C-alpha cells in the first residue's frame, strides 16, 4: 500500500476545514496500516483498534497544524505510537499496583492473622496456667516465667527438689495438652477455610 498523500492540495484544505467526507476517506486509507503498526506494539486487536481510533480523533482535533497532506501519515504514526506506549505504561503500572496491592493485602492479612493467633495462643497458655492447682501454678511460673532453678524454688516454697520437679513436669504436660488441642483446632480451621 502506498503511503503517498491521498489528497490534492484543494482536498487537503477541505480536510483542514473539517470536511467529513474527506476525513472519512483519509480514515479508510490509513486505518488498517495504523492498526497493524499499533498491533505490533501491543499484541491486542481491540487495544490496537482503540488506539488507532484515538489517533484519528487527535488528527481531527489538530488537523489545522498540518502543513500538507504528506504530514497526515507521519502524524498518525507518531500519535498512535505515543498512545500505544502510554497504554503499555498504564498497563504495566496497573499490573504493578495490583501485584503490590495483592501482596501487601496478603502480607497485612498474614500479619494480622499471626497477631491474632499469637494473642489466642498467649491466652490459651495463660488460661492453662491459671487452671493449674495453686502450688503447681506457683512452681511452674517461678521456673518458666521467672527462670528460677528447682533448687531455688524448693528453698523459696519449702518443698523438696523432687516435688518441685514433679509439679513442673505435671504442669508442663497439662499445658502441652491444651496447646496441642488449640493448635489442632487452629489447623482444622485453616484447612476448612482454605477449601
PDB file of N, CA and C in Angstrom, residues 67-115:
ATOM      1  N   UNK A  67       0.945  20.854   7.778  1.00  0.00           N
ATOM      2  CA  UNK A  67       1.331  21.776   6.706  1.00  0.00           C
ATOM      3  C   UNK A  67       0.796  21.333   5.353  1.00  0.00           C
ATOM      4  N   UNK A  68       0.778  19.994   5.158  1.00  0.00           N
ATOM      5  CA  UNK A  68       0.293  19.480   3.883  1.00  0.00           C
ATOM      6  C   UNK A  68      -0.180  18.037   4.066  1.00  0.00           C
ATOM      7  N   UNK A  69      -0.694  17.468   3.003  1.00  0.00           N
ATOM      8  CA  UNK A  69      -1.239  16.107   3.055  1.00  0.00           C
ATOM      9  C   UNK A  69      -0.162  15.081   3.380  1.00  0.00           C
ATOM     10  N   UNK A  70       1.093  15.393   3.037  1.00  0.00           N
ATOM     11  CA  UNK A  70       2.186  14.463   3.328  1.00  0.00           C
ATOM     12  C   UNK A  70       2.400  14.291   4.834  1.00  0.00           C
ATOM     13  N   UNK A  71       1.897  15.202   5.631  1.00  0.00           N
ATOM     14  CA  UNK A  71       2.062  15.128   7.077  1.00  0.00           C
ATOM     15  C   UNK A  71       1.025  14.259   7.777  1.00  0.00           C
ATOM     16  N   UNK A  72      -0.002  13.810   7.055  1.00  0.00           N
ATOM     17  CA  UNK A  72      -1.082  13.025   7.691  1.00  0.00           C
ATOM     18  C   UNK A  72      -0.569  11.697   8.236  1.00  0.00           C
ATOM     19  N   UNK A  73       0.086  10.901   7.378  1.00  0.00           N
ATOM     20  CA  UNK A  73       0.555   9.591   7.833  1.00  0.00           C
ATOM     21  C   UNK A  73       1.597   9.708   8.954  1.00  0.00           C
ATOM     22  N   UNK A  74       2.640  10.561   8.812  1.00  0.00           N
ATOM     23  CA  UNK A  74       3.595  10.677   9.918  1.00  0.00           C
ATOM     24  C   UNK A  74       2.930  11.118  11.222  1.00  0.00           C
ATOM     25  N   UNK A  75       1.947  12.009  11.110  1.00  0.00           N
ATOM     26  CA  UNK A  75       1.240  12.453  12.316  1.00  0.00           C
ATOM     27  C   UNK A  75       0.523  11.267  12.966  1.00  0.00           C
ATOM     28  N   UNK A  76      -0.220  10.511  12.168  1.00  0.00           N
ATOM     29  CA  UNK A  76      -0.941   9.339  12.694  1.00  0.00           C
ATOM     30  C   UNK A  76       0.033   8.317  13.289  1.00  0.00           C
ATOM     31  N   UNK A  77       1.152   8.114  12.597  1.00  0.00           N
ATOM     32  CA  UNK A  77       2.134   7.148  13.057  1.00  0.00           C
ATOM     33  C   UNK A  77       2.698   7.548  14.425  1.00  0.00           C
ATOM     34  N   UNK A  78       3.120   8.817  14.557  1.00  0.00           N
ATOM     35  CA  UNK A  78       3.724   9.289  15.814  1.00  0.00           C
ATOM     36  C   UNK A  78       2.702   9.267  16.951  1.00  0.00           C
ATOM     37  N   UNK A  79       1.496   9.763  16.683  1.00  0.00           N
ATOM     38  CA  UNK A  79       0.464   9.814  17.723  1.00  0.00           C
ATOM     39  C   UNK A  79       0.086   8.402  18.158  1.00  0.00           C
ATOM     40  N   UNK A  80      -0.106   7.504  17.206  1.00  0.00           N
ATOM     41  CA  UNK A  80      -0.501   6.133  17.570  1.00  0.00           C
ATOM     42  C   UNK A  80       0.605   5.440  18.365  1.00  0.00           C
ATOM     43  N   UNK A  81       1.864   5.707  17.999  1.00  0.00           N
ATOM     44  CA  UNK A  81       2.978   5.106  18.735  1.00  0.00           C
ATOM     45  C   UNK A  81       3.013   5.638  20.168  1.00  0.00           C
ATOM     46  N   UNK A  82       2.832   6.946  20.342  1.00  0.00           N
ATOM     47  CA  UNK A  82       2.804   7.533  21.687  1.00  0.00           C
ATOM     48  C   UNK A  82       1.657   6.975  22.514  1.00  0.00           C
ATOM     49  N   UNK A  83       0.489   6.867  21.879  1.00  0.00           N
ATOM     50  CA  UNK A  83      -0.672   6.327  22.603  1.00  0.00           C
ATOM     51  C   UNK A  83      -0.445   4.870  22.996  1.00  0.00           C
ATOM     52  N   UNK A  84       0.185   4.103  22.105  1.00  0.00           N
ATOM     53  CA  UNK A  84       0.466   2.688  22.408  1.00  0.00           C
ATOM     54  C   UNK A  84       1.447   2.583  23.577  1.00  0.00           C
ATOM     55  N   UNK A  85       2.479   3.417  23.558  1.00  0.00           N
ATOM     56  CA  UNK A  85       3.461   3.411  24.649  1.00  0.00           C
ATOM     57  C   UNK A  85       2.791   3.838  25.953  1.00  0.00           C
ATOM     58  N   UNK A  86       1.951   4.854  25.873  1.00  0.00           N
ATOM     59  CA  UNK A  86       1.220   5.318  27.058  1.00  0.00           C
ATOM     60  C   UNK A  86       0.319   4.209  27.605  1.00  0.00           C
ATOM     61  N   UNK A  87      -0.365   3.511  26.708  1.00  0.00           N
ATOM     62  CA  UNK A  87      -1.220   2.394  27.117  1.00  0.00           C
ATOM     63  C   UNK A  87      -0.379   1.315  27.809  1.00  0.00           C
ATOM     64  N   UNK A  88       0.773   1.011  27.210  1.00  0.00           N
ATOM     65  CA  UNK A  88       1.648  -0.013  27.775  1.00  0.00           C
ATOM     66  C   UNK A  88       2.105   0.385  29.176  1.00  0.00           C
ATOM     67  N   UNK A  89       2.508   1.666  29.341  1.00  0.00           N
ATOM     68  CA  UNK A  89       2.948   2.143  30.659  1.00  0.00           C
ATOM     69  C   UNK A  89       1.827   2.028  31.684  1.00  0.00           C
ATOM     70  N   UNK A  90       0.627   2.453  31.285  1.00  0.00           N
ATOM     71  CA  UNK A  90      -0.508   2.369  32.207  1.00  0.00           C
ATOM     72  C   UNK A  90      -0.769   0.925  32.602  1.00  0.00           C
ATOM     73  N   UNK A  91      -0.676   0.049  31.610  1.00  0.00           N
ATOM     74  CA  UNK A  91      -0.924  -1.372  31.874  1.00  0.00           C
ATOM     75  C   UNK A  91       0.120  -1.928  32.848  1.00  0.00           C
ATOM     76  N   UNK A  92       1.391  -1.587  32.615  1.00  0.00           N
ATOM     77  CA  UNK A  92       2.464  -2.055  33.500  1.00  0.00           C
ATOM     78  C   UNK A  92       2.268  -1.479  34.903  1.00  0.00           C
ATOM     79  N   UNK A  93       1.973  -0.175  34.971  1.00  0.00           N
ATOM     80  CA  UNK A  93       1.743   0.456  36.277  1.00  0.00           C
ATOM     81  C   UNK A  93       0.553  -0.169  36.984  1.00  0.00           C
ATOM     82  N   UNK A  94      -0.506  -0.449  36.239  1.00  0.00           N
ATOM     83  CA  UNK A  94      -1.700  -1.057  36.828  1.00  0.00           C
ATOM     84  C   UNK A  94      -1.376  -2.454  37.351  1.00  0.00           C
ATOM     85  N   UNK A  95      -0.623  -3.223  36.551  1.00  0.00           N
ATOM     86  CA  UNK A  95      -0.248  -4.578  36.978  1.00  0.00           C
ATOM     87  C   UNK A  95       0.644  -4.520  38.217  1.00  0.00           C
ATOM     88  N   UNK A  96       1.606  -3.579  38.209  1.00  0.00           N
ATOM     89  CA  UNK A  96       2.472  -3.431  39.381  1.00  0.00           C
ATOM     90  C   UNK A  96       1.659  -3.049  40.608  1.00  0.00           C
ATOM     91  N   UNK A  97       0.728  -2.125  40.401  1.00  0.00           N
ATOM     92  CA  UNK A  97      -0.118  -1.699  41.511  1.00  0.00           C
ATOM     93  C   UNK A  97      -0.954  -2.865  42.030  1.00  0.00           C
ATOM     94  N   UNK A  98      -1.563  -3.620  41.108  1.00  0.00           N
ATOM     95  CA  UNK A  98      -2.383  -4.768  41.514  1.00  0.00           C
ATOM     96  C   UNK A  98      -1.542  -5.803  42.253  1.00  0.00           C
ATOM     97  N   UNK A  99      -0.335  -6.054  41.732  1.00  0.00           N
ATOM     98  CA  UNK A  99       0.552  -7.008  42.409  1.00  0.00           C
ATOM     99  C   UNK A  99       0.940  -6.507  43.790  1.00  0.00           C
ATOM    100  N   UNK A 100       1.265  -5.201  43.868  1.00  0.00           N
ATOM    101  CA  UNK A 100       1.622  -4.621  45.160  1.00  0.00           C
ATOM    102  C   UNK A 100       0.446  -4.715  46.123  1.00  0.00           C
ATOM    103  N   UNK A 101      -0.743  -4.336  45.620  1.00  0.00           N
ATOM    104  CA  UNK A 101      -1.922  -4.361  46.479  1.00  0.00           C
ATOM    105  C   UNK A 101      -2.220  -5.773  46.959  1.00  0.00           C
ATOM    106  N   UNK A 102      -2.113  -6.721  46.036  1.00  0.00           N
ATOM    107  CA  UNK A 102      -2.386  -8.117  46.407  1.00  0.00           C
ATOM    108  C   UNK A 102      -1.369  -8.602  47.434  1.00  0.00           C
ATOM    109  N   UNK A 103      -0.078  -8.307  47.185  1.00  0.00           N
ATOM    110  CA  UNK A 103       0.932  -8.795  48.117  1.00  0.00           C
ATOM    111  C   UNK A 103       0.848  -8.068  49.460  1.00  0.00           C
ATOM    112  N   UNK A 104       0.597  -6.759  49.427  1.00  0.00           N
ATOM    113  CA  UNK A 104       0.511  -6.048  50.706  1.00  0.00           C
ATOM    114  C   UNK A 104      -0.740  -6.471  51.467  1.00  0.00           C
ATOM    115  N   UNK A 105      -1.817  -6.759  50.729  1.00  0.00           N
ATOM    116  CA  UNK A 105      -3.033  -7.257  51.382  1.00  0.00           C
ATOM    117  C   UNK A 105      -2.741  -8.602  52.026  1.00  0.00           C
ATOM    118  N   UNK A 106      -2.053  -9.494  51.264  1.00  0.00           N
ATOM    119  CA  UNK A 106      -1.729 -10.809  51.808  1.00  0.00           C
ATOM    120  C   UNK A 106      -0.806 -10.675  53.012  1.00  0.00           C
ATOM    121  N   UNK A 107       0.231  -9.798  52.882  1.00  0.00           N
ATOM    122  CA  UNK A 107       1.154  -9.615  53.996  1.00  0.00           C
ATOM    123  C   UNK A 107       0.425  -9.058  55.203  1.00  0.00           C
ATOM    124  N   UNK A 108      -0.428  -8.073  54.949  1.00  0.00           N
ATOM    125  CA  UNK A 108      -1.185  -7.462  56.037  1.00  0.00           C
ATOM    126  C   UNK A 108      -2.102  -8.496  56.676  1.00  0.00           C
ATOM    127  N   UNK A 109      -2.781  -9.278  55.816  1.00  0.00           N
ATOM    128  CA  UNK A 109      -3.685 -10.313  56.314  1.00  0.00           C
ATOM    129  C   UNK A 109      -2.900 -11.357  57.094  1.00  0.00           C
ATOM    130  N   UNK A 110      -1.733 -11.765  56.553  1.00  0.00           N
ATOM    131  CA  UNK A 110      -0.899 -12.753  57.239  1.00  0.00           C
ATOM    132  C   UNK A 110      -0.424 -12.212  58.586  1.00  0.00           C
ATOM    133  N   UNK A 111       0.023 -10.947  58.589  1.00  0.00           N
ATOM    134  CA  UNK A 111       0.490 -10.352  59.840  1.00  0.00           C
ATOM    135  C   UNK A 111      -0.639 -10.274  60.862  1.00  0.00           C
ATOM    136  N   UNK A 112      -1.802  -9.843  60.415  1.00  0.00           N
ATOM    137  CA  UNK A 112      -2.956  -9.763  61.321  1.00  0.00           C
ATOM    138  C   UNK A 112      -3.321 -11.146  61.832  1.00  0.00           C
ATOM    139  N   UNK A 113      -3.302 -12.119  60.914  1.00  0.00           N
ATOM    140  CA  UNK A 113      -3.631 -13.490  61.299  1.00  0.00           C
ATOM    141  C   UNK A 113      -2.636 -13.998  62.345  1.00  0.00           C
ATOM    142  N   UNK A 114      -1.349 -13.742  62.112  1.00  0.00           N
ATOM    143  CA  UNK A 114      -0.331 -14.187  63.066  1.00  0.00           C
ATOM    144  C   UNK A 114      -0.506 -13.493  64.415  1.00  0.00           C
ATOM    145  N   UNK A 115      -0.817 -12.188  64.359  1.00  0.00           N
ATOM    146  CA  UNK A 115      -1.027 -11.431  65.597  1.00  0.00           C
ATOM    147  C   UNK A 115      -2.193 -12.032  66.390  1.00  0.00           C
TER     148      UNK A 115
END
